XYZ file of C-alpha atoms in Angstrom:
695
model
C -0.038 -0.039 0.102
C 3.166 2.228 0.069
C 4.300 1.795 -3.486
C 3.599 5.046 -5.333
C 4.851 4.005 -8.677
C 1.490 2.253 -9.271
C -0.317 5.725 -8.828
C -3.341 4.033 -7.328
C -4.625 7.305 -5.819
C -4.148 10.889 -6.673
C -6.007 14.209 -6.564
C -5.959 17.511 -8.491
C -5.392 20.908 -6.972
C -4.869 24.409 -8.278
C -4.068 25.954 -4.976
C -0.394 26.277 -3.602
C 0.859 23.531 -1.267
C -0.655 23.668 2.143
C -0.494 21.040 4.921
C -4.315 21.099 5.513
C -4.778 19.697 2.002
C -1.853 17.342 1.837
C -3.960 14.013 1.402
C -0.715 11.781 1.044
C -1.799 10.139 -2.063
C 0.460 8.641 -4.696
C 0.410 11.546 -7.065
C -0.980 14.976 -7.386
C -2.229 16.672 -10.467
C -1.156 20.365 -10.309
C -3.905 22.381 -12.039
C -3.545 25.277 -14.486
C -1.011 27.058 -16.606
C 0.257 30.342 -15.082
C 3.352 31.976 -13.714
C 3.051 30.070 -10.375
C 2.887 26.525 -12.186
C 6.593 25.848 -11.742
C 6.811 26.810 -8.282
C 3.673 24.733 -7.335
C 5.008 21.635 -9.006
C 8.242 21.916 -7.185
C 6.699 22.289 -3.784
C 4.335 19.195 -4.280
C 7.383 17.165 -5.279
C 9.158 18.319 -2.242
C 6.394 16.924 -0.160
C 6.831 13.441 -1.678
C 4.431 13.289 -4.582
C 4.724 11.930 -8.064
C 3.579 15.043 -9.932
C 1.388 15.496 -13.076
C 0.059 18.612 -14.700
C -3.530 18.935 -15.430
C -5.263 21.850 -17.713
C -8.490 22.236 -19.751
C -8.226 21.480 -23.464
C -11.497 23.160 -24.393
C -11.529 25.987 -21.868
C -9.090 27.787 -19.726
C -7.309 31.174 -19.241
C -6.401 31.397 -22.921
C -7.166 35.295 -23.189
C -3.982 35.943 -24.882
C -4.899 33.653 -27.712
C -8.481 35.018 -27.838
C -7.252 38.577 -27.681
C -4.484 38.497 -30.300
C -1.426 38.790 -27.882
C -0.290 35.375 -28.860
C 0.064 35.880 -32.746
C -1.181 39.316 -33.276
C -4.748 38.184 -34.650
C -7.805 37.980 -32.448
C -9.443 34.500 -32.346
C -12.867 35.134 -30.764
C -14.313 33.370 -33.858
C -12.730 30.212 -32.303
C -15.171 30.360 -29.427
C -17.945 27.868 -29.495
C -21.106 29.797 -30.260
C -24.892 29.224 -30.099
C -27.535 30.049 -32.547
C -28.153 33.513 -30.900
C -24.458 34.473 -31.805
C -23.327 34.456 -28.225
C -20.133 32.762 -27.143
C -20.776 29.626 -24.802
C -18.878 30.682 -21.622
C -17.645 28.115 -18.894
C -19.243 28.361 -15.548
C -19.985 31.843 -14.329
C -17.020 33.430 -16.205
C -17.443 36.461 -18.451
C -14.322 35.935 -20.753
C -13.605 32.153 -20.626
C -15.491 30.361 -23.632
C -15.435 26.999 -24.825
C -13.151 26.747 -27.681
C -13.515 25.338 -31.271
C -10.453 23.145 -31.444
C -9.108 24.780 -34.808
C -5.650 24.184 -35.979
C -4.788 27.562 -34.726
C -5.971 26.976 -31.192
C -4.291 23.472 -31.158
C -0.877 24.908 -32.099
C -1.449 27.458 -29.317
C -1.885 24.687 -26.897
C 1.220 22.876 -28.074
C 3.323 26.004 -27.428
C 1.537 26.747 -23.960
C 2.323 23.150 -22.778
C 5.803 22.788 -24.238
C 7.710 24.385 -21.397
C 5.825 21.920 -18.924
C 8.143 19.019 -20.261
C 11.166 20.582 -18.937
C 9.514 20.624 -15.366
C 9.858 16.841 -15.113
C 6.238 16.003 -14.791
C 5.141 12.366 -14.861
C 2.110 12.899 -16.949
C -0.119 15.550 -18.441
C -3.764 15.535 -18.212
C -5.889 17.354 -20.841
C -9.270 17.677 -19.123
C -12.662 17.706 -20.663
C -12.526 17.881 -24.361
C -16.086 19.318 -24.771
C -18.079 20.775 -27.474
C -21.727 21.726 -26.657
C -24.588 20.295 -28.794
C -26.087 23.751 -29.066
C -22.904 25.135 -30.490
C -21.960 25.072 -34.024
C -22.603 28.647 -35.288
C -19.164 30.413 -35.045
C -17.280 31.395 -38.362
C -14.458 28.821 -37.504
C -16.819 26.177 -37.250
C -18.505 26.990 -40.634
C -15.158 26.808 -42.113
C -14.434 23.457 -40.644
C -17.786 22.220 -41.913
C -16.861 23.104 -45.359
C -13.412 21.548 -45.294
C -14.813 18.251 -43.492
C -17.992 17.553 -45.444
C -17.058 19.476 -48.628
C -20.345 21.215 -48.737
C -21.672 24.586 -47.302
C -22.402 24.811 -43.722
C -25.966 24.065 -42.275
C -27.398 25.405 -39.063
C -27.097 22.527 -36.825
C -30.561 22.710 -35.577
C -32.260 23.004 -39.064
C -32.688 19.369 -39.621
C -31.859 15.954 -37.783
C -29.265 15.369 -40.295
C -27.511 18.662 -39.906
C -27.551 18.251 -36.226
C -26.114 14.563 -36.416
C -23.426 15.882 -38.884
C -22.534 18.671 -36.680
C -21.900 16.122 -33.846
C -19.792 14.029 -36.000
C -17.654 17.204 -36.895
C -17.300 18.412 -33.295
C -15.995 14.781 -32.344
C -13.524 14.903 -35.125
C -12.309 18.158 -34.153
C -11.768 17.446 -30.455
C -9.949 14.135 -31.502
C -7.811 15.819 -34.017
C -6.652 18.463 -31.529
C -5.993 15.795 -28.776
C -4.093 13.656 -31.330
C -1.884 16.572 -32.287
C -0.995 17.827 -29.022
C -0.034 14.607 -27.416
C 1.818 13.371 -30.328
C 3.967 16.324 -30.743
C 4.658 16.781 -27.037
C 5.439 13.020 -26.495
C 7.894 13.212 -29.381
C 9.659 16.349 -27.977
C 9.840 14.718 -24.620
C 11.451 11.532 -26.082
C 13.870 13.709 -27.870
C 14.905 15.024 -24.530
C 15.335 11.653 -23.126
C 12.030 11.783 -21.036
C 8.861 9.677 -21.339
C 5.676 11.769 -20.386
C 2.204 9.958 -20.186
C -0.821 11.791 -21.436
C -4.299 11.218 -20.110
C -7.772 12.493 -20.604
C -10.077 13.334 -17.751
C -13.462 13.051 -19.222
C -17.204 12.747 -17.963
C -18.901 9.404 -18.831
C -20.453 8.908 -22.274
C -23.641 8.592 -20.557
C -23.420 11.835 -18.845
C -22.125 13.825 -21.867
C -24.968 12.348 -23.806
C -27.570 13.328 -21.163
C -26.088 16.851 -20.730
C -25.958 17.383 -24.458
C -22.292 17.650 -24.985
C -20.062 15.974 -27.579
C -16.611 14.593 -26.523
C -14.183 11.941 -28.195
C -15.189 9.098 -25.942
C -14.514 5.969 -27.810
C -11.953 7.721 -30.125
C -9.651 7.914 -27.004
C -8.810 4.240 -27.601
C -7.614 4.676 -30.898
C -5.362 7.843 -30.390
C -1.762 6.344 -30.051
C -0.447 8.880 -27.684
C -3.125 8.670 -24.971
C -2.220 6.481 -22.040
C -5.372 6.345 -20.240
C -8.259 8.415 -18.685
C -10.008 9.583 -15.519
C -13.682 8.783 -15.328
C -15.025 12.185 -14.104
C -18.265 10.650 -12.399
C -19.341 12.538 -9.256
C -22.557 13.686 -7.455
C -22.898 16.565 -9.929
C -23.335 14.183 -12.750
C -25.087 11.372 -11.048
C -27.702 13.601 -9.329
C -29.210 14.589 -12.754
C -32.757 13.349 -12.469
C -34.298 10.344 -14.518
C -37.525 8.658 -14.632
C -38.375 5.102 -13.524
C -41.731 3.587 -12.991
C -43.307 6.828 -13.870
C -41.312 8.846 -11.144
C -38.923 11.577 -11.720
C -36.103 11.592 -9.090
C -32.439 11.904 -8.411
C -31.014 8.378 -8.436
C -27.493 9.164 -7.510
C -26.229 5.623 -6.760
C -27.859 3.964 -9.808
C -26.832 6.586 -12.204
C -23.276 6.622 -10.871
C -23.269 2.928 -11.150
C -24.196 3.096 -14.867
C -21.703 5.957 -15.387
C -18.815 4.210 -13.986
C -19.893 1.048 -15.961
C -19.611 2.695 -19.248
C -16.472 4.875 -18.550
C -14.300 1.769 -17.887
C -14.867 0.784 -21.654
C -12.599 3.707 -22.384
C -9.642 1.613 -21.344
C -10.991 -1.982 -20.856
C -8.904 -4.619 -23.099
C -6.012 -2.239 -23.389
C -2.820 -1.593 -21.420
C -3.980 1.979 -20.667
C -4.734 3.280 -17.268
C -8.147 4.214 -15.820
C -8.955 6.140 -12.676
C -12.346 6.600 -11.332
C -13.114 10.056 -9.855
C -14.859 10.573 -6.515
C -15.811 14.174 -5.330
C -16.707 14.698 -1.779
C -18.190 18.310 -2.356
C -19.200 18.675 -6.071
C -19.650 22.104 -7.876
C -22.864 23.173 -6.239
C -21.878 25.436 -3.228
C -25.276 25.510 -1.315
C -25.772 22.027 -0.230
C -25.164 20.700 3.229
C -22.204 18.793 4.552
C -24.604 15.838 5.366
C -25.921 15.981 1.802
C -22.336 16.043 0.309
C -21.262 13.108 2.579
C -24.297 11.053 1.731
C -24.192 11.438 -2.005
C -20.377 11.113 -2.042
C -20.687 7.580 -0.477
C -23.351 6.702 -3.036
C -20.862 7.365 -5.859
C -18.236 5.799 -3.914
C -19.827 2.410 -3.593
C -21.269 2.619 -6.930
C -17.530 2.788 -8.197
C -16.515 -0.064 -6.005
C -19.018 -2.307 -7.579
C -16.909 -2.340 -10.755
C -13.914 -4.457 -9.726
C -12.275 -4.159 -13.110
C -10.845 -0.663 -11.867
C -8.681 -0.192 -8.885
C -7.109 3.283 -9.348
C -8.984 6.446 -8.152
C -8.883 10.159 -8.138
C -9.847 10.619 -4.521
C -10.730 14.247 -4.856
C -10.685 17.244 -7.086
C -9.813 20.483 -5.159
C -9.253 19.338 -1.651
C -8.911 23.175 -0.650
C -12.591 23.518 -1.248
C -13.297 20.239 0.959
C -10.979 21.199 3.914
C -10.766 24.980 3.847
C -14.329 26.257 2.759
C -17.433 26.574 4.926
C -20.750 25.066 3.869
C -24.110 24.634 5.506
C -25.027 22.147 7.971
C -28.584 20.415 8.082
C -31.110 22.734 9.710
C -28.800 25.657 9.861
C -28.231 28.958 7.856
C -24.608 29.165 9.088
C -21.739 27.948 7.084
C -18.918 26.198 8.927
C -15.729 24.336 8.042
C -15.671 20.554 7.515
C -16.918 18.567 10.668
C -14.140 16.587 12.156
C -16.038 13.225 11.782
C -16.779 13.976 8.069
C -13.192 14.710 7.458
C -12.167 11.479 9.206
C -14.763 9.540 7.097
C -13.499 10.939 3.836
C -9.986 10.183 4.740
C -10.540 6.495 5.717
C -12.186 6.020 2.271
C -9.345 7.659 0.433
C -6.472 5.596 2.051
C -8.558 2.409 1.890
C -8.771 2.984 -2.005
C -5.231 2.105 -2.365
C -5.983 -1.590 -1.333
C -8.512 -2.302 -3.912
C -6.487 -4.234 -6.429
C -7.804 -7.539 -5.137
C -7.724 -10.586 -7.443
C -10.384 -12.496 -5.447
C -13.726 -11.152 -6.612
C -17.018 -12.722 -5.714
C -20.573 -11.577 -6.414
C -23.381 -11.985 -3.984
C -25.598 -13.148 -7.017
C -24.117 -14.433 -10.178
C -26.924 -14.180 -12.575
C -26.871 -13.172 -16.168
C -24.636 -10.177 -17.156
C -26.763 -7.551 -18.918
C -25.139 -5.243 -21.398
C -26.856 -1.974 -22.493
C -25.388 -0.793 -25.836
C -24.451 2.859 -25.940
C -22.767 4.510 -28.898
C -20.897 7.863 -29.304
C -23.517 8.590 -31.883
C -26.067 9.076 -28.879
C -24.336 12.424 -28.338
C -24.975 13.461 -31.976
C -29.007 12.978 -31.434
C -29.573 15.037 -28.458
C -32.048 17.305 -29.976
C -35.801 16.777 -31.187
C -37.210 18.402 -34.087
C -39.649 21.318 -33.681
C -37.769 23.839 -31.541
C -36.053 27.013 -32.625
C -32.316 26.990 -32.935
C -31.513 28.915 -29.767
C -33.667 26.786 -27.269
C -34.443 23.536 -28.911
C -32.168 21.873 -26.445
C -34.413 22.923 -23.654
C -31.552 25.231 -22.386
C -28.183 23.791 -21.295
C -27.612 21.893 -18.224
C -24.197 21.482 -16.275
C -25.249 20.267 -12.779
C -25.688 23.797 -11.297
C -29.330 24.481 -12.153
C -32.455 23.182 -10.596
C -32.909 20.110 -13.036
C -36.535 19.538 -11.824
C -37.431 23.226 -12.905
C -35.414 23.268 -16.032
C -37.499 24.069 -19.273
C -37.364 21.018 -21.441
C -36.250 18.819 -18.667
C -38.017 15.894 -20.333
C -35.261 15.808 -22.843
C -32.655 15.902 -20.066
C -34.070 12.785 -18.613
C -32.617 10.717 -21.492
C -35.349 8.162 -20.904
C -34.484 6.148 -24.084
C -31.416 4.908 -22.292
C -32.651 4.625 -18.771
C -35.798 2.936 -19.962
C -33.482 0.144 -20.958
C -30.894 0.154 -18.191
C -32.914 0.915 -15.051
C -35.541 -2.198 -15.167
C -32.834 -4.914 -14.994
C -30.763 -3.027 -12.593
C -33.845 -2.735 -10.119
C -34.088 -6.407 -10.444
C -30.754 -6.664 -8.797
C -28.944 -8.014 -11.983
C -25.462 -6.946 -12.965
C -26.117 -4.390 -15.618
C -23.241 -2.677 -17.409
C -23.445 -0.223 -20.340
C -21.270 -1.398 -23.304
C -19.486 1.073 -25.597
C -20.925 -0.172 -29.006
C -17.926 0.941 -31.236
C -15.587 -1.514 -29.184
C -17.089 -4.575 -30.818
C -15.391 -3.808 -34.059
C -11.827 -3.846 -32.828
C -11.856 -5.534 -29.394
C -12.552 -9.257 -29.961
C -13.564 -9.741 -26.187
C -15.566 -6.642 -25.853
C -18.641 -8.642 -25.136
C -17.063 -11.663 -23.151
C -18.526 -10.272 -19.800
C -21.957 -9.965 -21.494
C -24.682 -12.643 -21.497
C -27.595 -10.584 -22.849
C -27.181 -7.383 -24.979
C -29.873 -4.663 -25.108
C -29.680 -2.581 -28.309
C -31.791 0.152 -29.707
C -31.212 2.685 -32.612
C -34.078 4.940 -31.531
C -31.540 7.251 -29.858
C -28.236 6.308 -31.606
C -26.997 4.811 -34.774
C -24.225 2.310 -35.710
C -21.134 4.120 -37.166
C -20.354 1.098 -39.440
C -21.891 -1.997 -40.801
C -19.050 -3.979 -39.194
C -20.714 -3.394 -35.981
C -23.465 -5.742 -36.892
C -21.213 -8.386 -38.371
C -19.348 -8.420 -35.112
C -22.626 -8.678 -33.120
C -23.786 -11.484 -35.302
C -20.536 -13.301 -34.583
C -21.040 -12.971 -30.851
C -24.821 -14.251 -31.066
C -23.769 -17.169 -33.332
C -21.225 -18.172 -30.418
C -24.008 -18.238 -27.795
C -24.892 -14.538 -27.246
C -28.490 -13.313 -26.512
C -29.467 -9.977 -28.238
C -32.598 -8.081 -27.523
C -33.235 -5.274 -29.980
C -35.909 -2.645 -28.833
C -37.119 -0.076 -31.482
C -40.100 0.908 -33.483
C -38.391 2.762 -36.308
C -40.029 6.198 -35.360
C -36.698 8.063 -34.682
C -36.421 10.657 -37.499
C -32.670 10.275 -37.417
C -33.056 6.901 -39.164
C -33.503 9.030 -42.421
C -30.178 10.877 -42.296
C -27.573 10.264 -44.953
C -25.522 7.427 -43.873
C -24.214 3.942 -44.945
C -27.692 2.284 -44.459
C -29.875 4.697 -46.152
C -31.157 4.056 -49.712
C -30.595 0.335 -49.054
C -32.433 -0.289 -45.873
C -35.441 1.448 -44.315
C -33.471 1.518 -40.914
C -30.044 0.427 -39.584
C -31.991 -2.169 -37.696
C -32.847 -4.013 -41.002
C -29.239 -4.365 -41.800
C -28.681 -5.854 -38.294
C -31.489 -8.455 -39.082
C -29.836 -9.253 -42.352
C -26.319 -9.846 -40.678
C -28.003 -11.928 -38.138
C -30.218 -13.927 -40.621
C -33.179 -12.929 -38.535
C -36.670 -11.745 -39.265
C -37.218 -8.297 -37.611
C -40.952 -8.514 -37.939
C -41.186 -11.785 -36.214
C -42.333 -11.897 -32.497
C -40.605 -14.039 -29.909
C -37.091 -15.528 -29.502
C -35.245 -16.543 -32.718
C -32.440 -19.104 -32.487
C -29.276 -17.851 -34.289
C -26.298 -20.457 -34.252
C -25.649 -21.102 -30.501
C -27.510 -17.922 -29.623
C -30.561 -15.980 -30.007
C -32.212 -12.823 -30.904
C -35.559 -11.083 -30.105
C -36.993 -7.977 -31.778
C -39.194 -5.816 -29.502
C -41.163 -3.265 -31.501
C -41.352 -0.805 -28.585
C -40.199 2.782 -27.859
C -37.370 2.439 -25.358
C -38.508 5.305 -23.202
C -41.817 3.640 -22.703
C -40.097 1.312 -20.274
C -39.396 4.124 -17.792
C -43.207 4.146 -17.147
C -43.873 0.452 -17.393
C -40.685 -1.654 -17.020
C -42.390 -5.050 -16.527
C -42.408 -5.834 -20.329
C -38.831 -5.273 -20.750
C -38.039 -7.377 -17.644
C -40.083 -10.214 -18.925
C -38.398 -10.178 -22.381
C -34.899 -10.088 -20.716
C -35.760 -12.883 -18.395
C -36.986 -15.143 -21.196
C -33.788 -14.444 -23.206
C -31.545 -15.099 -20.209
C -33.218 -18.306 -19.315
C -33.172 -19.466 -23.024
C -29.287 -18.980 -22.786
C -29.240 -21.283 -19.569
C -29.089 -18.416 -17.015
C -31.122 -18.259 -13.919
C -32.810 -14.971 -13.409
C -33.283 -14.268 -9.650
C -34.623 -10.940 -8.649
C -32.890 -9.446 -5.663
C -32.765 -6.120 -3.748
C -29.083 -6.603 -2.709
C -26.415 -5.570 -5.175
C -23.094 -6.564 -3.800
C -19.512 -7.722 -4.329
C -16.494 -9.100 -2.344
C -13.123 -7.674 -3.440
C -10.714 -9.715 -1.252
C -11.642 -8.744 2.412
C -13.829 -6.005 1.363
C -17.705 -6.270 1.184
C -19.324 -3.662 -0.865
C -23.182 -3.504 -1.307
C -26.229 -1.398 -1.835
C -29.998 -2.117 -1.118
C -32.163 -1.074 -4.024
C -35.364 -1.496 -2.236
C -36.767 -3.254 0.944
C -34.113 -4.425 3.471
C -31.186 -6.702 3.666
C -29.273 -7.914 6.618
C -25.551 -8.255 6.843
C -23.966 -10.599 9.423
C -20.413 -11.459 10.216
C -17.362 -9.698 11.876
C -16.676 -6.543 9.928
C -14.952 -3.192 10.262
C -17.055 -0.399 9.071
C -15.063 1.700 6.541
C -17.976 4.404 6.194
C -17.816 4.942 10.030
C -15.199 7.568 11.101
C -14.752 5.597 14.229
C -14.120 2.457 12.280
C -16.712 0.602 14.336
C -17.299 -3.331 14.594
C -20.313 -4.709 12.817
C -21.801 -8.056 13.574
C -25.258 -7.565 12.357
C -26.594 -4.581 10.293
C -30.068 -4.244 8.686
C -29.815 -2.000 5.859
C -33.053 -0.168 4.562
C -33.996 1.070 1.025
C -31.164 3.004 -0.682
C -28.703 2.348 2.245
C -25.202 1.113 1.316
C -22.117 -0.321 3.021
C -18.426 -0.854 2.590
C -16.994 -3.297 5.283
C -13.749 -4.956 5.853
C -14.162 -8.685 6.847
C -12.124 -9.513 9.999
C -12.255 -13.179 9.279
C -10.952 -13.014 5.736
C -7.120 -12.813 6.630
C -4.847 -12.058 9.588
C -3.420 -8.775 8.257
C -2.394 -6.539 11.130
C -3.297 -3.224 9.423
C -6.868 -2.984 9.011
C -7.717 0.648 7.888
C -6.590 4.194 8.667
C -7.616 7.713 7.875
C -3.864 8.280 7.302
C -1.276 6.794 5.136
C 0.959 4.172 7.004
C 4.731 4.270 6.193
C 7.925 2.838 7.511
C 6.003 -0.190 9.095
C 8.232 -2.372 11.437
C 7.326 -5.143 13.777
C 9.703 -7.215 15.944
C 8.900 -9.564 18.843
C 7.612 -6.847 21.048
C 7.052 -3.776 19.142
C 5.128 -2.250 16.171
C 6.376 1.021 14.832
C 5.337 3.207 11.994
C 4.431 6.623 10.939
C 0.931 7.844 10.102
C 0.798 10.724 7.477
C -2.381 12.864 7.162
C -3.454 16.327 6.384
C -2.638 18.537 9.496
C -5.391 19.092 11.957
C -7.714 16.209 11.002
C -8.636 13.545 13.506
C -7.124 10.341 12.464
C -8.392 6.897 13.388
C -6.425 3.734 12.805
C -7.493 0.085 13.390
C -4.866 -2.556 13.925
C -5.286 -6.235 14.698
C -3.531 -7.553 17.842
C -3.854 -10.938 19.429
C -3.580 -9.477 22.913
C -4.049 -6.179 24.578
C -1.013 -3.842 24.119
C 1.211 -3.072 27.087
C 1.704 0.586 25.941
C 0.705 2.974 22.987
C 1.936 6.471 22.555
C -1.134 7.843 21.507
C -4.880 7.587 22.316
C -6.084 4.123 21.929
C -8.878 1.516 22.916
C -8.502 -2.314 22.547
C -11.410 -4.569 22.143
C -10.535 -8.096 23.072
C -13.484 -9.892 21.527
C -12.405 -8.837 17.961
C -8.678 -8.232 18.667
C -8.961 -4.799 17.196
C -6.914 -1.823 18.458
C -8.116 1.689 17.678
C -5.778 4.488 17.550
C -6.594 8.322 17.601
C -4.264 11.165 17.039
C -4.301 14.614 15.144
C -3.062 14.551 11.486
C 0.469 15.456 10.410
C 1.615 15.313 6.880
C 5.290 14.516 7.809
C 3.842 11.580 9.872
C 2.840 10.977 13.345
C 5.264 8.270 14.949
C 3.409 5.515 16.362
C 4.847 2.881 18.813
C 2.768 0.000 20.044
C 4.437 -2.235 22.642
C 2.931 -5.694 22.731
């Protein structure tokens, strides 16, 4: 747990080094390019961190480029622009627009980042390549349209086809820019005898589609100089409301579970790195400490239910967690982080380094349900009939009141959630699947027993997708196609138009199936069923979809057992969530969500409650958990010594296993002879609090 080279945990920070935000992770991502960058990098390195740099690739303090100080020419026509002619600005800023990644802006980024290579950073993170679906009206975008499509620009919201093609171009421009920046800088670093890794922190494909933003997503797998990604999933994305069983609500845990599920497909099957992000605070500044903690734990547990990933960004902006005041429940006064909340956060952050566990066991095996999601879903986030400025129902970035937002029905993205939530609420192992991966990743569907696919909110980029799916079905896979052909995007110019009424007809041809036939059709060793329904309808009445999935799963030899308990064991760790009703956990556990690291023998969990426990009977490891980083561990016949590193001023709890009560401890302690657990308590110190336990 002390090897930093694996870079299992890290955080991003734009503030200067401060002992109160020294989380003692493996690496830190120093954020932003300005005249303090070199100093900040040096100070974090002195504190013992592997140091990366992070900056926005689509927005940032790039006024010297916009205003002409960089090359003598103004570049405000490179700002992403909405139909009303106004630039789309980042957050609450007045002069930081989202950028169109033209060749000029890309070369500016190369020159801006070039000096960073000389500062000896281990990695460079190019954050959030984003292009708003409601953008596409700037002069630079019109020129790029002409060059890419070889035809005059069309207002993106004039027709479904124009909007779809606008999305294709936006993804191309972002991918082109990333490829250029990373390839040039990597080559220059190698020329200096250094290897610098490049990563892309990005929201999930699910969130970008829901929030009506275009991003490279699956294209990241094909860019040769990209070494991995950070899945930026947090309460701000996962609290976006959706509909299930006719009820609109925030479903933070369920949405986060699906977001993390699709995000891992950015690197799964490759040698590239993936970190899952957690955010203890989120961007909304007016929630309470209690609200932040509860929803943080929902995203935390959702991420841990995906054992294929074991690296984490434990927090963005620790300065806003530990040094900013927020409200308490029932109070109008703001205060700094409550001591127990700080301890709880740090126990989780330090325990995350131990999640690379080869022993993985699910509470319920059951069929593995994949929900196909394509990049092209981002290109279809508009419904015909609105005016150009407002046809997206206004924009949403997690800061508005989503339940009051005009056009919120569009925001719900019910076509996807209508397919994903019904099996998830049955307790099945549901995971979105990046559709494009089936072309060049032979094992893309190896972890999928039943795949749900619809072309009513997305389209296949190439016919090769259908041949890959047909091969998977013939080898024993079960495919459920859902769609009634009503989507107007079926009529856009693409590879299927003029030959097939819809792309689903080509899918049926590739399978050798009849799309008009009801019921399950055998295909080789597998099977397919066509369900002529609108996916969004299942958000109101999920039972029909559940029945179809159960019948397909059982036809494939799987047992469909509904359960309200979604849980996995990763080595000594039990991670679980109750979807509805109650569930009882029994055993001898340490509660990792409890700032006191309490002992659990029996716990009844209610609807929506979740848990992260360490099984005390799994092994005999002496170090069980801590809110600090344990270093310099040494044990002889009568003494245990180590140092515990933590941010200055926090209250640190550590749990050790000892067969007998200690003779002496140099910090506050309590020993439980029944469980043989010793709890230690002391204030945090980044340089390490020396601990001596005399046995």
